[in-house]
Amino acid sequence: METGPAARGASSGDRLRGDDCDRDWVWDRHVETAPPAEIFARASRRWETQFRHLAERSPFYAQKFREAGIGSSRVRLGDIGRLPFTTKDELKGAIDQEPPFGTNVCVPLDQVKRIYQTSGTAGAPSIVALSRRDIETWTEIGTRSYYATGIHDHHAVLSTYGAGPFVAGHTQFALTRMGVRAVPLGPGDTERVLFSLRSGIADTLLATPSFAQYIANRLEADLDSSSLALTHVVTGGEPGGGIPAIRDHMQTVLGATVNEVMGIGDVAPSLFGECPHQHGMHFCGAGHVWPELVDLETRELVTIESGAVGEMVYTSLTREAMPVVRFLSADIVRVEGTSCGCGRTGFRMRCLGRRDDMFIVRGVNVYPSAILAVIGEFKPRVTGRARVVRHGNQVSVQPPVPLEVEVPAGQRLDAALARQLEGAVRSRLTFRSTVELIPESAFGESTYKTRLSVTRE
Ligand SMILES: [Zn+2]
């Protein structure tokens, strides 16, 4: 399942390689290592209060519960499956109904102390409102997640997540809480990132995997990376940091441990963090968020256990301003396990991709992250970035599946390479593809998230 011989930069153990400090490697040991029964009991108590809060303060959820025939009768956490799911479209609809805050803002407006705007791929931006306590909760969950990756107060952390309006900017609160030396930069400021890494003012890089790969490729081309102070790369925002071919390449080039974090704007921006054992991201939201896994087609509950695949669903347990109940995240994950050498009891998972990025070839679900895993093995002849070209809103794709694969600048477009990539996709993923090689300069934006699939007519 995991990679074979440890690549250069790989970590092993509870701390990052080379970190010999004596701090506890778990931020909130009391909560993060609690047995499942204790976590469920605490969550159940908090849910009772949350459910009353929703019924009394959220016209949006009061109506949803009424329509589901629940009315005002109490629903225990163990019976939460009786409650309807919430979709992103419904949350947007709640905003549109009474803009700008909508019908799910459950506190008086003078208690809303922070507002993030979602990037909104379609239509107008939407907002996420936080009370003072919500800000603190997000910071607490984010701190657990980032601390889990191995970041301690003696690290110097270069963050390339913008400081706002997007929820990823909340990371700065977590970095402050941990007491690190923070080096905040904006997304896409490549030259400043390279300066910071070469000059040694940061030993930790937080970036999307696309950007981290881009930086790794740049550094590989012009520098002996063993002279960098960089020891740790934390990726987030999209799958990649957990794909062996991509992770191992970055670890080898940079000599740094690569692990990942993940969150979701409407729930908590950093909700999962991968520990230095590098076996998937731990759920770090215990006590504040109740996670469920559901089947992709039937939406029946799937037991969270090793090997399970499904869509993550989240319920807020302590949220004041904009709580969500059984929110369908559209993130498809594979559970890697429910225990870990680090002692955390939060389950471990890898994100396979967004529901929208998934497609079906001859009845088999395919995630673009699986394609990246195959393509990544061809580095350095390819950069590691690739995407699937789809037409219209089709979910079912007839082979050959059109793929665009990025190759490094200055490299000639080698037809033999394209055929080899097609052969690898065929043998590993069992479908035919047509690979078009795209030079780095023409592939498009490398500095933030790369869409894993692109729709063309
Ligand atoms: Zn762990």
Short mmCIF file of C-alpha atoms and ligand atoms in Angstrom, two decimals:
data_model
loop_
_atom_site.label_atom_id
_atom_site.label_comp_id
_atom_site.label_asym_id
_atom_site.label_seq_id
_atom_site.Cartn_x
_atom_site.Cartn_y
_atom_site.Cartn_z
CA MET A 1 0.00 0.00 0.00
CA GLU A 2 2.68 2.47 1.00
CA THR A 3 5.90 2.88 -0.93
CA GLY A 4 8.79 0.46 -0.77
CA PRO A 5 12.20 1.60 0.38
CA ALA A 6 11.92 4.97 2.10
CA ALA A 7 12.73 7.79 -0.29
CA ARG A 8 15.20 10.43 0.76
CA GLY A 9 13.30 12.86 2.96
CA ALA A 10 10.86 10.24 4.17
CA SER A 11 10.14 10.33 7.85
CA SER A 12 9.53 7.51 10.24
CA GLY A 13 8.21 7.74 13.73
CA ASP A 14 6.25 10.24 15.72
CA ARG A 15 8.42 13.24 14.84
CA LEU A 16 9.90 14.60 11.67
CA ARG A 17 13.32 13.30 10.75
CA GLY A 18 15.95 15.35 12.56
CA ASP A 19 13.53 16.76 15.14
CA ASP A 20 14.93 15.71 18.50
CA CYS A 21 12.89 18.11 20.66
CA ASP A 22 11.11 16.74 23.73
CA ARG A 23 7.65 18.23 23.12
CA ASP A 24 4.61 15.97 23.13
CA TRP A 25 3.93 15.18 19.45
CA VAL A 26 0.16 15.30 20.02
CA TRP A 27 -1.29 18.80 20.51
CA ASP A 28 -4.40 17.85 22.44
CA ARG A 29 -3.56 14.40 23.76
CA HIS A 30 -6.62 14.16 25.99
CA VAL A 31 -8.95 14.49 22.97
CA GLU A 32 -6.85 13.17 20.10
CA THR A 33 -5.97 9.83 21.69
CA ALA A 34 -9.33 9.23 23.39
CA PRO A 35 -11.03 5.88 22.75
CA PRO A 36 -13.93 5.97 20.24
CA ALA A 37 -16.59 5.43 22.93
CA GLU A 38 -15.38 8.47 24.85
CA ILE A 39 -15.32 10.58 21.68
CA PHE A 40 -18.85 9.48 20.81
CA ALA A 41 -20.12 10.26 24.33
CA ARG A 42 -18.66 13.77 24.24
CA ALA A 43 -19.96 14.36 20.72
CA SER A 44 -23.43 13.16 21.76
CA ARG A 45 -23.63 15.66 24.61
CA ARG A 46 -22.54 18.50 22.37
CA TRP A 47 -24.94 17.46 19.63
CA GLU A 48 -27.90 17.77 22.02
CA THR A 49 -27.06 21.43 22.59
CA GLN A 50 -26.32 21.95 18.89
CA PHE A 51 -29.62 20.40 17.84
CA ARG A 52 -31.59 22.74 20.14
CA HIS A 53 -29.58 25.69 18.82
CA LEU A 54 -30.47 24.73 15.24
CA ALA A 55 -34.14 24.17 15.95
CA GLU A 56 -34.46 27.52 17.73
CA ARG A 57 -32.11 29.73 15.72
CA SER A 58 -31.85 28.41 12.17
CA PRO A 59 -34.93 29.00 9.98
CA PHE A 60 -33.07 27.03 7.30
CA TYR A 61 -32.69 23.88 9.41
CA ALA A 62 -36.03 24.28 11.20
CA GLN A 63 -37.65 24.09 7.77
CA LYS A 64 -35.50 21.18 6.60
CA PHE A 65 -36.28 19.20 9.75
CA ARG A 66 -39.99 19.99 9.40
CA GLU A 67 -40.00 18.83 5.80
CA ALA A 68 -38.25 15.62 6.84
CA GLY A 69 -41.02 14.97 9.35
CA ILE A 70 -38.72 15.47 12.34
CA GLY A 71 -40.43 18.55 13.69
CA SER A 72 -39.04 19.56 17.05
CA SER A 73 -38.63 16.06 18.43
CA ARG A 74 -35.17 15.34 19.74
CA VAL A 75 -32.80 13.38 17.49
CA ARG A 76 -29.84 11.75 19.20
CA LEU A 77 -26.42 11.59 17.56
CA GLY A 78 -26.78 7.83 17.18
CA ASP A 79 -29.94 8.43 15.12
CA ILE A 80 -28.52 11.25 13.04
CA GLY A 81 -29.16 9.17 9.92
CA ARG A 82 -32.82 10.18 10.28
CA LEU A 83 -31.88 13.75 9.42
CA PRO A 84 -31.67 14.86 5.78
CA PHE A 85 -28.36 15.62 4.06
CA THR A 86 -27.38 19.21 3.28
CA THR A 87 -25.89 20.12 -0.10
CA LYS A 88 -23.71 23.04 -1.07
CA ASP A 89 -26.51 24.27 -3.34
CA GLU A 90 -28.91 24.35 -0.40
CA LEU A 91 -26.46 26.43 1.65
CA LYS A 92 -26.11 28.82 -1.28
CA GLY A 93 -29.90 28.92 -1.58
CA ALA A 94 -30.16 29.85 2.12
CA ILE A 95 -27.85 32.80 1.47
CA ASP A 96 -29.77 33.89 -1.64
CA GLN A 97 -33.03 33.82 0.25
CA GLU A 98 -31.92 36.56 2.65
CA PRO A 99 -28.62 38.00 1.46
CA PRO A 100 -25.95 38.60 2.54
CA PHE A 101 -26.10 36.31 5.62
CA GLY A 102 -28.96 34.00 4.71
CA THR A 103 -31.39 31.94 6.77
CA ASN A 104 -28.76 29.79 8.51
CA VAL A 105 -26.94 32.46 10.48
CA CYS A 106 -27.84 31.39 14.01
CA VAL A 107 -26.46 34.30 16.06
CA PRO A 108 -27.35 38.01 16.20
CA LEU A 109 -25.36 39.76 13.47
CA ASP A 110 -23.32 41.78 15.98
CA GLN A 111 -21.84 38.47 17.11
CA VAL A 112 -20.51 37.66 13.64
CA LYS A 113 -16.82 38.51 14.01
CA ARG A 114 -15.25 37.13 10.86
CA ILE A 115 -16.45 36.50 7.32
CA TYR A 116 -14.73 34.43 4.66
CA GLN A 117 -15.87 34.31 1.07
CA THR A 118 -15.86 31.09 -0.89
CA SER A 119 -14.09 31.04 -4.21
CA GLY A 120 -17.36 30.15 -5.96
CA THR A 121 -16.51 28.28 -9.16
CA ALA A 122 -19.94 29.20 -10.52
CA GLY A 123 -22.14 32.16 -9.71
CA ALA A 124 -21.66 34.80 -7.05
CA PRO A 125 -19.30 34.26 -4.12
CA SER A 126 -20.91 32.89 -1.01
CA ILE A 127 -19.96 33.66 2.59
CA VAL A 128 -18.99 31.76 5.71
CA ALA A 129 -19.69 33.67 8.94
CA LEU A 130 -17.97 32.92 12.25
CA SER A 131 -18.68 33.97 15.81
CA ARG A 132 -15.83 34.59 18.24
CA ARG A 133 -16.17 31.03 19.49
CA ASP A 134 -16.27 29.65 15.93
CA ILE A 135 -13.00 31.45 15.16
CA GLU A 136 -11.49 29.80 18.22
CA THR A 137 -12.86 26.38 17.25
CA TRP A 138 -11.41 26.59 13.75
CA THR A 139 -8.08 27.62 15.23
CA GLU A 140 -8.16 24.70 17.65
CA ILE A 141 -8.96 22.13 14.95
CA GLY A 142 -6.41 23.70 12.57
CA THR A 143 -3.75 23.65 15.27
CA ARG A 144 -4.32 19.94 15.92
CA SER A 145 -4.12 19.26 12.16
CA TYR A 146 -0.94 21.23 11.46
CA TYR A 147 0.73 20.11 14.69
CA ALA A 148 -0.04 16.53 13.63
CA THR A 149 2.09 17.03 10.51
CA GLY A 150 5.11 17.52 12.79
CA ILE A 151 5.24 21.33 12.90
CA HIS A 152 6.40 22.56 16.31
CA ASP A 153 7.16 25.99 17.74
CA HIS A 154 10.86 25.72 16.79
CA HIS A 155 9.99 25.60 13.08
CA ALA A 156 9.91 28.50 10.62
CA VAL A 157 6.89 28.10 8.40
CA LEU A 158 6.48 29.63 4.97
CA SER A 159 2.79 29.74 4.10
CA THR A 160 1.65 30.36 0.55
CA TYR A 161 -2.05 30.22 1.37
CA GLY A 162 -3.50 33.70 0.89
CA ALA A 163 -4.46 35.50 4.08
CA GLY A 164 -7.99 36.03 2.87
CA PRO A 165 -10.76 36.29 1.77
CA PHE A 166 -10.49 32.50 1.60
CA VAL A 167 -10.78 30.18 4.58
CA ALA A 168 -7.28 28.80 3.97
CA GLY A 169 -6.06 32.10 5.45
CA HIS A 170 -7.26 30.84 8.83
CA THR A 171 -4.05 28.80 8.86
CA GLN A 172 -2.27 31.90 10.18
CA PHE A 173 -4.23 31.64 13.45
CA ALA A 174 -3.11 28.03 13.85
CA LEU A 175 0.53 28.94 13.14
CA THR A 176 0.34 31.70 15.73
CA ARG A 177 -1.23 29.31 18.23
CA MET A 178 1.61 26.82 17.73
CA GLY A 179 4.13 29.58 18.24
CA VAL A 180 6.10 29.01 15.04
CA ARG A 181 8.10 31.62 13.21
CA ALA A 182 5.59 32.46 10.48
CA VAL A 183 6.64 33.65 7.04
CA PRO A 184 3.36 34.47 5.26
CA LEU A 185 3.40 34.95 1.49
CA GLY A 186 0.64 35.25 -1.05
CA PRO A 187 -0.21 32.46 -3.47
CA GLY A 188 1.84 32.51 -6.65
CA ASP A 189 4.72 34.65 -5.42
CA THR A 190 7.27 32.21 -6.83
CA GLU A 191 10.35 34.40 -6.64
CA ARG A 192 9.77 35.27 -3.00
CA VAL A 193 9.23 31.59 -2.15
CA LEU A 194 12.49 30.63 -3.90
CA PHE A 195 14.31 33.47 -2.12
CA SER A 196 12.93 32.37 1.25
CA LEU A 197 13.96 28.74 0.74
CA ARG A 198 17.42 29.50 -0.67
CA SER A 199 18.19 32.05 2.02
CA GLY A 200 17.18 29.63 4.77
CA ILE A 201 14.59 31.80 6.54
CA ALA A 202 12.06 28.95 6.41
CA ASP A 203 12.40 25.21 7.02
CA THR A 204 8.75 24.36 6.36
CA LEU A 205 6.66 25.06 3.26
CA LEU A 206 2.86 25.04 3.17
CA ALA A 207 1.58 24.92 -0.41
CA THR A 208 -0.75 23.19 -2.81
CA PRO A 209 0.91 20.06 -4.24
CA SER A 210 0.87 21.69 -7.69
CA PHE A 211 2.83 24.65 -6.42
CA ALA A 212 5.12 22.51 -4.28
CA GLN A 213 5.94 20.37 -7.32
CA TYR A 214 6.57 23.47 -9.37
CA ILE A 215 8.95 24.76 -6.69
CA ALA A 216 10.65 21.35 -6.47
CA ASN A 217 11.14 21.32 -10.25
CA ARG A 218 12.59 24.84 -10.17
CA LEU A 219 14.97 23.98 -7.35
CA GLU A 220 15.96 20.68 -8.93
CA ALA A 221 17.00 22.50 -12.09
CA ASP A 222 19.35 24.99 -10.51
CA LEU A 223 20.52 24.00 -7.07
CA ASP A 224 21.90 21.26 -4.93
CA SER A 225 18.87 20.95 -2.69
CA SER A 226 20.90 19.38 0.10
CA SER A 227 22.01 22.90 0.98
CA LEU A 228 18.42 24.02 1.66
CA ALA A 229 17.20 24.49 5.22
CA LEU A 230 13.89 23.03 4.05
CA THR A 231 13.00 19.85 5.96
CA HIS A 232 9.22 19.68 5.66
CA VAL A 233 6.56 20.33 3.02
CA VAL A 234 2.88 20.25 3.95
CA THR A 235 0.51 20.18 1.01
CA GLY A 236 -3.19 21.03 1.02
CA GLY A 237 -6.03 22.22 -1.17
CA GLU A 238 -6.05 19.25 -3.55
CA PRO A 239 -4.84 15.63 -3.65
CA GLY A 240 -1.17 15.09 -4.51
CA GLY A 241 0.94 15.13 -1.35
CA GLY A 242 -0.32 11.63 -0.55
CA ILE A 243 0.20 10.14 -4.02
CA PRO A 244 3.38 8.02 -3.69
CA ALA A 245 4.94 8.91 -7.05
CA ILE A 246 4.43 12.63 -6.46
CA ARG A 247 5.36 12.61 -2.79
CA ASP A 248 8.49 10.48 -3.25
CA HIS A 249 9.74 12.69 -6.05
CA MET A 250 9.33 15.85 -3.97
CA GLN A 251 10.95 14.17 -0.96
CA THR A 252 13.90 13.06 -3.05
CA VAL A 253 14.43 16.38 -4.80
CA LEU A 254 13.97 18.54 -1.72
CA GLY A 255 15.27 16.16 0.92
CA ALA A 256 12.19 17.09 2.95
CA THR A 257 9.35 15.09 4.48
CA VAL A 258 6.10 15.63 2.54
CA ASN A 259 2.73 15.12 4.20
CA GLU A 260 -0.68 16.68 3.80
CA VAL A 261 -3.60 18.45 5.41
CA MET A 262 -7.17 18.85 4.25
CA GLY A 263 -10.30 20.72 5.20
CA ILE A 264 -13.49 22.09 3.75
CA GLY A 265 -14.65 25.68 3.81
CA ASP A 266 -18.12 25.23 5.24
CA VAL A 267 -16.93 22.93 8.04
CA ALA A 268 -13.31 23.75 9.02
CA PRO A 269 -10.45 24.76 6.74
CA SER A 270 -7.94 22.31 8.27
CA LEU A 271 -9.80 19.26 9.50
CA PHE A 272 -7.30 16.49 8.74
CA GLY A 273 -3.55 16.31 9.26
CA GLU A 274 -1.10 13.55 8.32
CA CYS A 275 1.41 12.61 11.00
CA PRO A 276 5.09 11.81 10.30
CA HIS A 277 4.22 8.11 9.97
CA GLN A 278 2.84 9.18 6.56
CA HIS A 279 -0.03 6.72 6.39
CA GLY A 280 -2.86 9.13 5.54
CA MET A 281 -4.46 12.17 7.15
CA HIS A 282 -5.89 11.88 10.67
CA PHE A 283 -9.34 13.28 11.36
CA CYS A 284 -8.59 16.10 13.84
CA GLY A 285 -12.07 17.54 14.42
CA ALA A 286 -13.12 15.35 17.40
CA GLY A 287 -15.56 17.12 19.70
CA HIS A 288 -16.43 19.79 17.14
CA VAL A 289 -17.35 17.91 13.97
CA TRP A 290 -19.09 14.55 13.57
CA PRO A 291 -17.88 12.71 10.44
CA GLU A 292 -19.80 10.11 8.47
CA LEU A 293 -18.88 8.20 5.35
CA VAL A 294 -21.60 7.43 2.79
CA ASP A 295 -21.82 5.32 -0.33
CA LEU A 296 -21.31 7.31 -3.54
CA GLU A 297 -24.47 6.08 -5.22
CA THR A 298 -26.92 5.07 -2.49
CA ARG A 299 -25.73 7.48 0.23
CA GLU A 300 -26.14 4.63 2.70
CA LEU A 301 -23.82 4.82 5.69
CA VAL A 302 -20.44 3.13 5.19
CA THR A 303 -18.49 1.96 8.26
CA ILE A 304 -15.30 3.97 8.73
CA GLU A 305 -12.74 1.16 8.59
CA SER A 306 -9.60 0.36 6.66
CA GLY A 307 -10.26 0.17 2.90
CA ALA A 308 -13.69 1.83 2.95
CA VAL A 309 -14.35 4.32 0.14
CA GLY A 310 -17.10 6.93 0.14
CA GLU A 311 -18.05 10.58 0.36
CA MET A 312 -17.32 12.45 3.59
CA VAL A 313 -20.34 13.94 5.35
CA TYR A 314 -19.95 16.38 8.25
CA THR A 315 -22.14 17.65 11.09
CA SER A 316 -21.18 20.60 13.28
CA LEU A 317 -21.29 19.90 17.01
CA THR A 318 -20.29 23.27 18.45
CA ARG A 319 -20.78 25.76 15.65
CA GLU A 320 -22.61 28.97 16.56
CA ALA A 321 -22.95 31.07 13.41
CA MET A 322 -23.43 28.75 10.43
CA PRO A 323 -23.68 25.13 11.56
CA VAL A 324 -24.15 22.37 9.03
CA VAL A 325 -25.92 19.04 9.47
CA ARG A 326 -24.93 16.00 7.41
CA PHE A 327 -23.21 18.22 4.88
CA LEU A 328 -22.28 16.33 1.70
CA SER A 329 -18.69 17.44 1.15
CA ALA A 330 -18.26 16.03 -2.40
CA ASP A 331 -14.83 14.79 -1.22
CA ILE A 332 -14.30 11.12 -2.01
CA VAL A 333 -11.91 9.43 0.39
CA ARG A 334 -10.41 6.03 1.12
CA VAL A 335 -10.00 5.14 4.78
CA GLU A 336 -6.45 3.93 5.50
CA GLY A 337 -6.97 2.86 9.09
CA THR A 338 -8.42 3.67 12.50
CA SER A 339 -5.30 3.47 14.65
CA CYS A 340 -1.74 4.68 14.29
CA GLY A 341 1.68 4.39 15.82
CA CYS A 342 1.43 8.04 16.87
CA GLY A 343 -1.41 7.20 19.25
CA ARG A 344 -4.06 9.35 17.59
CA THR A 345 -7.43 7.64 17.39
CA GLY A 346 -8.80 9.88 14.63
CA PHE A 347 -9.17 7.71 11.53
CA ARG A 348 -6.64 8.08 8.68
CA MET A 349 -7.63 8.66 5.06
CA ARG A 350 -6.52 9.77 1.61
CA CYS A 351 -8.67 12.00 -0.57
CA LEU A 352 -9.23 10.42 -3.99
CA GLY A 353 -10.69 13.58 -5.47
CA ARG A 354 -13.80 15.67 -5.76
CA ARG A 355 -17.05 14.04 -6.78
CA ASP A 356 -17.14 16.37 -9.83
CA ASP A 357 -13.73 15.13 -10.95
CA MET A 358 -14.74 11.48 -10.84
CA PHE A 359 -15.77 9.76 -14.06
CA ILE A 360 -16.74 6.29 -15.14
CA VAL A 361 -15.06 4.16 -17.80
CA ARG A 362 -16.92 0.96 -18.63
CA GLY A 363 -18.69 0.96 -15.30
CA VAL A 364 -15.57 1.52 -13.22
CA ASN A 365 -15.10 4.70 -11.15
CA VAL A 366 -11.90 6.56 -12.03
CA TYR A 367 -10.42 9.42 -10.00
CA PRO A 368 -8.00 11.81 -11.64
CA SER A 369 -5.72 11.32 -8.60
CA ALA A 370 -5.23 7.71 -9.76
CA ILE A 371 -4.08 9.02 -13.13
CA LEU A 372 -1.67 11.42 -11.43
CA ALA A 373 -0.23 8.47 -9.53
CA VAL A 374 0.64 6.73 -12.81
CA ILE A 375 1.87 9.87 -14.59
CA GLY A 376 4.04 10.85 -11.61
CA GLU A 377 6.20 7.76 -12.09
CA PHE A 378 7.54 9.29 -15.31
CA LYS A 379 9.26 12.19 -13.59
CA PRO A 380 11.46 14.02 -14.44
CA ARG A 381 10.39 13.51 -18.08
CA VAL A 382 7.00 14.91 -17.02
CA THR A 383 6.39 17.59 -14.38
CA GLY A 384 3.74 15.56 -12.55
CA ARG A 385 0.77 17.67 -13.56
CA ALA A 386 -1.93 16.22 -15.78
CA ARG A 387 -5.64 16.55 -16.41
CA VAL A 388 -8.52 14.73 -17.98
CA VAL A 389 -10.40 16.42 -20.80
CA ARG A 390 -14.13 15.86 -20.62
CA HIS A 391 -16.95 17.03 -22.81
CA GLY A 392 -20.02 18.68 -21.37
CA ASN A 393 -21.25 17.21 -18.09
CA GLN A 394 -20.64 13.61 -19.05
CA VAL A 395 -19.78 11.28 -16.20
CA SER A 396 -19.41 8.21 -18.34
CA VAL A 397 -16.40 8.53 -20.64
CA GLN A 398 -15.82 6.31 -23.66
CA PRO A 399 -12.22 5.19 -24.06
CA PRO A 400 -9.80 6.36 -25.26
CA VAL A 401 -9.86 8.94 -22.45
CA PRO A 402 -8.18 12.21 -23.49
CA LEU A 403 -5.38 13.19 -21.11
CA GLU A 404 -3.16 16.26 -21.12
CA VAL A 405 0.22 15.76 -19.47
CA GLU A 406 2.64 18.58 -18.70
CA VAL A 407 6.29 18.23 -19.69
CA PRO A 408 9.14 20.45 -18.46
CA ALA A 409 9.98 23.61 -20.38
CA GLY A 410 12.60 23.07 -23.07
CA GLN A 411 11.93 19.37 -23.44
CA ARG A 412 10.92 18.31 -26.92
CA LEU A 413 7.49 16.74 -27.31
CA ASP A 414 8.41 13.09 -27.55
CA ALA A 415 5.80 10.90 -29.25
CA ALA A 416 7.40 7.81 -27.73
CA LEU A 417 6.85 9.25 -24.23
CA ALA A 418 3.17 9.80 -25.00
CA ARG A 419 2.83 6.14 -26.10
CA GLN A 420 4.63 4.96 -22.92
CA LEU A 421 2.26 7.00 -20.76
CA GLU A 422 -0.72 5.54 -22.60
CA GLY A 423 0.70 2.06 -22.05
CA ALA A 424 1.16 2.68 -18.32
CA VAL A 425 -2.39 4.00 -17.94
CA ARG A 426 -3.67 0.98 -19.85
CA SER A 427 -1.83 -1.56 -17.74
CA ARG A 428 -2.39 0.09 -14.36
CA LEU A 429 -5.89 1.53 -14.77
CA THR A 430 -7.12 -0.84 -17.49
CA PHE A 431 -8.50 1.73 -19.91
CA ARG A 432 -7.19 3.21 -23.12
CA SER A 433 -6.22 6.87 -23.28
CA THR A 434 -4.80 9.37 -25.73
CA VAL A 435 -2.04 11.43 -24.18
CA GLU A 436 -1.27 14.91 -25.42
CA LEU A 437 1.98 16.37 -24.09
CA ILE A 438 1.72 20.04 -23.17
CA PRO A 439 4.80 22.21 -22.55
CA GLU A 440 5.04 23.81 -19.12
CA SER A 441 4.53 27.29 -20.54
CA ALA A 442 1.24 26.32 -22.17
CA PHE A 443 -0.32 24.17 -19.44
CA GLY A 444 -1.59 27.15 -17.49
CA GLU A 445 -1.50 28.44 -13.93
CA SER A 446 0.99 26.47 -11.89
CA THR A 447 0.90 28.46 -8.74
CA TYR A 448 -2.43 27.51 -7.24
CA LYS A 449 -4.79 24.60 -7.62
CA THR A 450 -4.71 22.67 -10.86
CA ARG A 451 -8.05 21.39 -12.01
CA LEU A 452 -7.85 17.63 -12.30
CA SER A 453 -10.38 17.60 -15.07
CA VAL A 454 -11.26 20.23 -17.60
CA THR A 455 -14.41 20.48 -19.64
CA ARG A 456 -14.17 21.34 -23.32
CA GLU A 457 -16.78 21.25 -26.05
ZN ZN B 1 -0.49 9.01 13.17
#
